[in-house]
Coordinates of C-alpha atoms in Angstrom, one line a residue:
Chain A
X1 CA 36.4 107.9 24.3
X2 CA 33.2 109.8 24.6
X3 CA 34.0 113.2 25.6
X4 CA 30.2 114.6 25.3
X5 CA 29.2 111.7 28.2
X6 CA 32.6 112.3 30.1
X7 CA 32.2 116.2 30.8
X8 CA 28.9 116.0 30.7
X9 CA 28.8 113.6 33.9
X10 CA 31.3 114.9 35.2
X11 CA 30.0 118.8 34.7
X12 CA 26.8 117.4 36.5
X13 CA 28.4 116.5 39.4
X14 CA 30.6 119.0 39.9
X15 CA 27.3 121.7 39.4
X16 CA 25.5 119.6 42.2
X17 CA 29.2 120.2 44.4
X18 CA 30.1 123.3 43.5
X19 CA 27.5 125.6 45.9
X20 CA 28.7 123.7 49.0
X21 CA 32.4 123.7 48.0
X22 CA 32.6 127.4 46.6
X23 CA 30.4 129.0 49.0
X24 CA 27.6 129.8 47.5
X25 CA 25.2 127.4 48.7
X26 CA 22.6 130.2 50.1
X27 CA 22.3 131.6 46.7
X28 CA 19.3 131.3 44.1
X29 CA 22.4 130.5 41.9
X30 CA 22.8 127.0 44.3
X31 CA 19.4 126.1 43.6
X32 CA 19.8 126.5 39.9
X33 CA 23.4 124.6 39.8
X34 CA 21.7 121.8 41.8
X35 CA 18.4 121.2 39.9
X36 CA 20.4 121.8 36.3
X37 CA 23.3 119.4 37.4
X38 CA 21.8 116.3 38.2
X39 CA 19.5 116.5 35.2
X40 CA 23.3 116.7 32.8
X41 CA 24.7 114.0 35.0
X42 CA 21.7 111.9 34.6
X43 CA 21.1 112.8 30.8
X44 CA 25.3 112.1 30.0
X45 CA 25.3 108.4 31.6
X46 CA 22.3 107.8 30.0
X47 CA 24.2 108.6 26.7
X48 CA 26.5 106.0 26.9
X49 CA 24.3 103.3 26.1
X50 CA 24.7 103.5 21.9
X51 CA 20.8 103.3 21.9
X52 CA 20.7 106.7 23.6
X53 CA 23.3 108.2 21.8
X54 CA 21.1 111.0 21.0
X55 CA 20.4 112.2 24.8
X56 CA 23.5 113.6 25.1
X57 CA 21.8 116.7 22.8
X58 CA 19.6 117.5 25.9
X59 CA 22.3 118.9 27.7
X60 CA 23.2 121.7 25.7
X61 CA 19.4 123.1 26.3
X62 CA 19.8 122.1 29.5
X63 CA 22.8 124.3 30.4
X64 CA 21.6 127.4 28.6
X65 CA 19.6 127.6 31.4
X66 CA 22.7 128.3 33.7
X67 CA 23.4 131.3 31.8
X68 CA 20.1 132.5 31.6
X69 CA 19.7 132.6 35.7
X70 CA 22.1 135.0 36.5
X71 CA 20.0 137.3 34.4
X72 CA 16.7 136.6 36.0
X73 CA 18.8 136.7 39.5
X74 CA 21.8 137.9 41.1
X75 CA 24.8 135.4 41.3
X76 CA 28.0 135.2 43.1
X77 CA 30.7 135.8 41.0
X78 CA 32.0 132.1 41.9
X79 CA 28.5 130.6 40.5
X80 CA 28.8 132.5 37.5
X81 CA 31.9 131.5 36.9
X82 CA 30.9 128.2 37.4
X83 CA 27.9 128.5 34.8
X84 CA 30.1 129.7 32.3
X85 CA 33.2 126.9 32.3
X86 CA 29.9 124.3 32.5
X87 CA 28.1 125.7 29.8
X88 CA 31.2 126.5 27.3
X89 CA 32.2 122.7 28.1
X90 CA 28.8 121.1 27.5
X91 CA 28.2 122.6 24.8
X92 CA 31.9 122.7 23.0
X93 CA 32.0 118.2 23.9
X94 CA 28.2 117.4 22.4
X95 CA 28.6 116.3 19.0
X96 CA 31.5 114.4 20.3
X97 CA 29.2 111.2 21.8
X98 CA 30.2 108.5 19.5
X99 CA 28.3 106.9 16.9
X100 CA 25.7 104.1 17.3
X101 CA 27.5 100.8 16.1
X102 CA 24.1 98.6 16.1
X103 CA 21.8 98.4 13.6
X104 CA 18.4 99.3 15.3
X105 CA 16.0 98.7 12.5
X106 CA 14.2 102.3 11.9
X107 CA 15.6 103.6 14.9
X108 CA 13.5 105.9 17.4
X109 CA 13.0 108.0 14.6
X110 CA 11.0 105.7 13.0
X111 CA 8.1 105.2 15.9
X112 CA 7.5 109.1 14.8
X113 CA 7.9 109.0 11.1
X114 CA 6.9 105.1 10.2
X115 CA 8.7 101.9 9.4
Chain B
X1 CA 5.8 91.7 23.3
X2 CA 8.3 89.3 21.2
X3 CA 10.4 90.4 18.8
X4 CA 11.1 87.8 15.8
X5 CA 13.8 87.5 13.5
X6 CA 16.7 86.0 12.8
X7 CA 18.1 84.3 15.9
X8 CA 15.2 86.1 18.0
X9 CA 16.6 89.3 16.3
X10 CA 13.8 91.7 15.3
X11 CA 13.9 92.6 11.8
X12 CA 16.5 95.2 10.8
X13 CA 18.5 94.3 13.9
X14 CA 21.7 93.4 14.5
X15 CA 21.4 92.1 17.5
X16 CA 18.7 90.5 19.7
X17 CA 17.4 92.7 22.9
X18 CA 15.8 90.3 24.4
X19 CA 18.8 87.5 25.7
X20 CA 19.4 86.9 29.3
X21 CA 22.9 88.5 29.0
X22 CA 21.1 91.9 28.2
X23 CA 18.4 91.0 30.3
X24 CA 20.8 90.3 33.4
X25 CA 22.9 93.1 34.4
X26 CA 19.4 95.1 35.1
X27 CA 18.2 92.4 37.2
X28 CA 21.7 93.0 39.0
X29 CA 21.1 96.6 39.4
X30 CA 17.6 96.3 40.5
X31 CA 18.6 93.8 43.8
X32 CA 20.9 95.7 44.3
X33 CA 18.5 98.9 44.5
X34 CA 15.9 96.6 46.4
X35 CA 18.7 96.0 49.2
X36 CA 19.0 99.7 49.4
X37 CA 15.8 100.6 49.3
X38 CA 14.8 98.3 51.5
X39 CA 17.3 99.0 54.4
X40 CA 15.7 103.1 54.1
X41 CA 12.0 101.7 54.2
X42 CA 13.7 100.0 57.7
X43 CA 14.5 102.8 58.8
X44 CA 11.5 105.1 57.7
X45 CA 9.3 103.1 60.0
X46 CA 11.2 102.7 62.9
X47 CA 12.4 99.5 62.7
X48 CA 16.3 100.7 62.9
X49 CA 17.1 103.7 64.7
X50 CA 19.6 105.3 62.8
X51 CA 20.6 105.1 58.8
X52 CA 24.2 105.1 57.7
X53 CA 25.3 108.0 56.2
X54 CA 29.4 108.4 55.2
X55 CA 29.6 112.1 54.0
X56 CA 26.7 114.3 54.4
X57 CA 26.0 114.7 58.2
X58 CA 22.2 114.2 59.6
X59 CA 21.8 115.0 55.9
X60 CA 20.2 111.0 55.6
X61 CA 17.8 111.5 58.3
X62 CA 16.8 114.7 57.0
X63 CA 15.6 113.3 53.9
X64 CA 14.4 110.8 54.9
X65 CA 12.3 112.3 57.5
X66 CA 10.8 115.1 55.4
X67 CA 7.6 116.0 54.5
X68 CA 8.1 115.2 51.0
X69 CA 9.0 111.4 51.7
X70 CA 6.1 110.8 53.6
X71 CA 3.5 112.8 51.4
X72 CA 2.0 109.2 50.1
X73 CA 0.2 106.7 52.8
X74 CA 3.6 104.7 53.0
X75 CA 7.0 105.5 53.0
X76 CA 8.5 106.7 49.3
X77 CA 11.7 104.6 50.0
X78 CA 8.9 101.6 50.2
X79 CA 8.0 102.1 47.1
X80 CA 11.3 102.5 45.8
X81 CA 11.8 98.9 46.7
X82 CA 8.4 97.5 46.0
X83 CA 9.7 99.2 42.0
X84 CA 13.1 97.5 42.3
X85 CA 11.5 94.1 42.7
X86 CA 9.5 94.9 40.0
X87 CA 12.3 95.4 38.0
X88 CA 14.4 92.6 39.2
X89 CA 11.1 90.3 38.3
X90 CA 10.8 91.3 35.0
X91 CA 13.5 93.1 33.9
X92 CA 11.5 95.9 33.0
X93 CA 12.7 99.1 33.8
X94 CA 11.7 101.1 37.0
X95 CA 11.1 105.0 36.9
X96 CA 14.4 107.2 37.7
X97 CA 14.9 109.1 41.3
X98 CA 15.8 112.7 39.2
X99 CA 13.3 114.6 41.2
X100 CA 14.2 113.6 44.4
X101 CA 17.8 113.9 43.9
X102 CA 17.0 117.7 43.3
X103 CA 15.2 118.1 46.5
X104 CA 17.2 116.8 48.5
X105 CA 19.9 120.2 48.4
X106 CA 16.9 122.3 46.8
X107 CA 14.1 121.7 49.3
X108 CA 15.7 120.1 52.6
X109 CA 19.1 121.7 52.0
X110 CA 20.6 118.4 52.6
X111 CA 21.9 114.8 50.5
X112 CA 21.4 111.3 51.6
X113 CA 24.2 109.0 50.5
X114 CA 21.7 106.2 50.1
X115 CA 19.3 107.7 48.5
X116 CA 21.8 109.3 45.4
X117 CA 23.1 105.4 45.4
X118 CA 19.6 104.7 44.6
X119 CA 19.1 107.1 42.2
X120 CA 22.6 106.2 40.5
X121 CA 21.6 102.6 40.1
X122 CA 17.9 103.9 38.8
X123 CA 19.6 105.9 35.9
X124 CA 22.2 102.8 35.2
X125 CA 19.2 100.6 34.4
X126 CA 17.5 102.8 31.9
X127 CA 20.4 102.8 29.2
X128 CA 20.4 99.0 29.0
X129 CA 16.5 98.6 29.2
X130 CA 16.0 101.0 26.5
X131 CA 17.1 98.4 23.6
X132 CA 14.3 96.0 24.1
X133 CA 11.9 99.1 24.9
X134 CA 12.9 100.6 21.4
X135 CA 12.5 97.0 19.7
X136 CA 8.9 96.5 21.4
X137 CA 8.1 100.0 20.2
X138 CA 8.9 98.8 16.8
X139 CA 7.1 95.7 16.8
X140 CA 3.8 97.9 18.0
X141 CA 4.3 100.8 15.5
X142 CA 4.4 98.1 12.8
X143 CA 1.1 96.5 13.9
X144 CA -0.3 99.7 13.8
X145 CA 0.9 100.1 10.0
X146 CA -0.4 96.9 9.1
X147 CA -3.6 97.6 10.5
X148 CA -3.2 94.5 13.0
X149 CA -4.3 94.9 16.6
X150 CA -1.8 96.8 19.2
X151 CA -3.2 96.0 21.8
X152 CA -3.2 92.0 21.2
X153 CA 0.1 92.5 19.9
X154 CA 1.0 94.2 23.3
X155 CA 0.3 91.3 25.4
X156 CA 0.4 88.6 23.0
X157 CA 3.3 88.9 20.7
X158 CA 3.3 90.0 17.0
X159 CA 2.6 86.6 15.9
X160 CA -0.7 86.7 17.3
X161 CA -2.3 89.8 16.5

């Protein structure tokens, strides 16, 4: 079980959903949900591979920006909603992605800092 | 660029990257990405009429008709498949669909069924291609340490730089 991957695929999708099924697709707050959610989708599968393990910490960033928009912008009160329950899950399920069971020699770490 | 080690393993590896069984389920994903890709391109220059599309409406033609897909000389789900046959050729791995995947709510207010398969399969092949990316990465950082060329060690292997 990898409950960072899990929500955070399945708190993309339901962001890129969410403006069409809650009625709020006209809003700034839909254009937002739908750039921010297939990026978390996209980043969470990615995750699941154990040599990407470490992806899954670019959602947290990521989602911040969901409750940084209703600042800049008005949102419906479903959207905010919405931006909250995503965020609070994202970010509660990160550290939670599993650990890397290979050895990968010095990692991706090591094409920064040397062998 | 060929990893070495034991059983083809590069050094400090468990596991080797760079077997067909790795190697093959990317190659699956990309034909399967060329068929798609391919059937849009069909429709994109006319030689189909219509494009299937289950759940979002004329939300397929819309896409695929809108400026954004046509801003290069030839048709962007073209080049989606022209990528996929890259990637089923060499098992390299083909660049994602993110940003047009956004656009297609954000700018055109509309989703093509197709064209988020595509992208799913696009993101599907990255996590397995990553392993030999990361190895080869390796291999070329170490040339670079030991002062050996990268470049021939790119295109030749680390045995021959």
């Amino acid at each position: 079980m990898k409950p960072a991957q899990v929500v955070g695929t399945l708190v993309g999708l339901a962001l890129m959903a969410a403006p069409a099924v809650l009625g709020y697709a006209d809003a700034l707050a839909a254009d937002v949900h739908r750039t921010v959610g297939p990026l978390v989708a996209s980043f969470a599968v990615m995750a699941f591979w154990p040599v990407l393990r470490d992806l899954r910490w670019v959602n947290p960033p990521l989602v911040a920006a969901l409750v940084v928009a209703p600042l800049v912008g008005g949102h419906p009160a479903a959207a905010t909603v919405v931006a909250a329950i995503a965020t609070l899950a994202v970010v509660a399920t990160s550290p939670f992605g599993g650990p890397d069971p290979h050895q990968r020699g010095t990692g991706w770490r090591g094409l920064v800092n040397g062998p | 660029v060929a990893p070495t080690g034991t059983d083809g393993a590069p050094p400090g590896w468990d596991t080797n990257p760079s077997t067909w069984r790795q190697r093959l389920p990317i190659v699956a994903l990309a034909l399967v990405g060329f068929a798609i890709a391919g059937y849009l391109t069909l429709y994109q220059i006319d030689v189909i009429d219509t494009v299937w599309e289950p759940f979002f409406g004329d939300g397929s033609e819309t896409v695929l008709n809108s400026s954004v897909s046509h801003v290069l000389p030839v048709p962007d789900a073209a080049l989606g498949a022209l990528g996929y046959l890259a990637d089923a050729v060499t098992g390299a791995i083909g660049g994602a669909s993110l940003l047009l995947v956004v656009l297609q709510p954000v700018a055109f207010d509309s989703f093509c069924t197709l064209c988020l398969a595509s992208a799913v399969i696009s993101v599907l092949m990255i996590g397995p291609a990553m392993d030999e990316v990361l190895a080869s990465l390796q291999v070329l950082r170490r040339a670079r340490e030991e002062r050996r060329s990268v470049w021939t060690t790119f295109w030749r292997g680390a045995e021959a730089a």
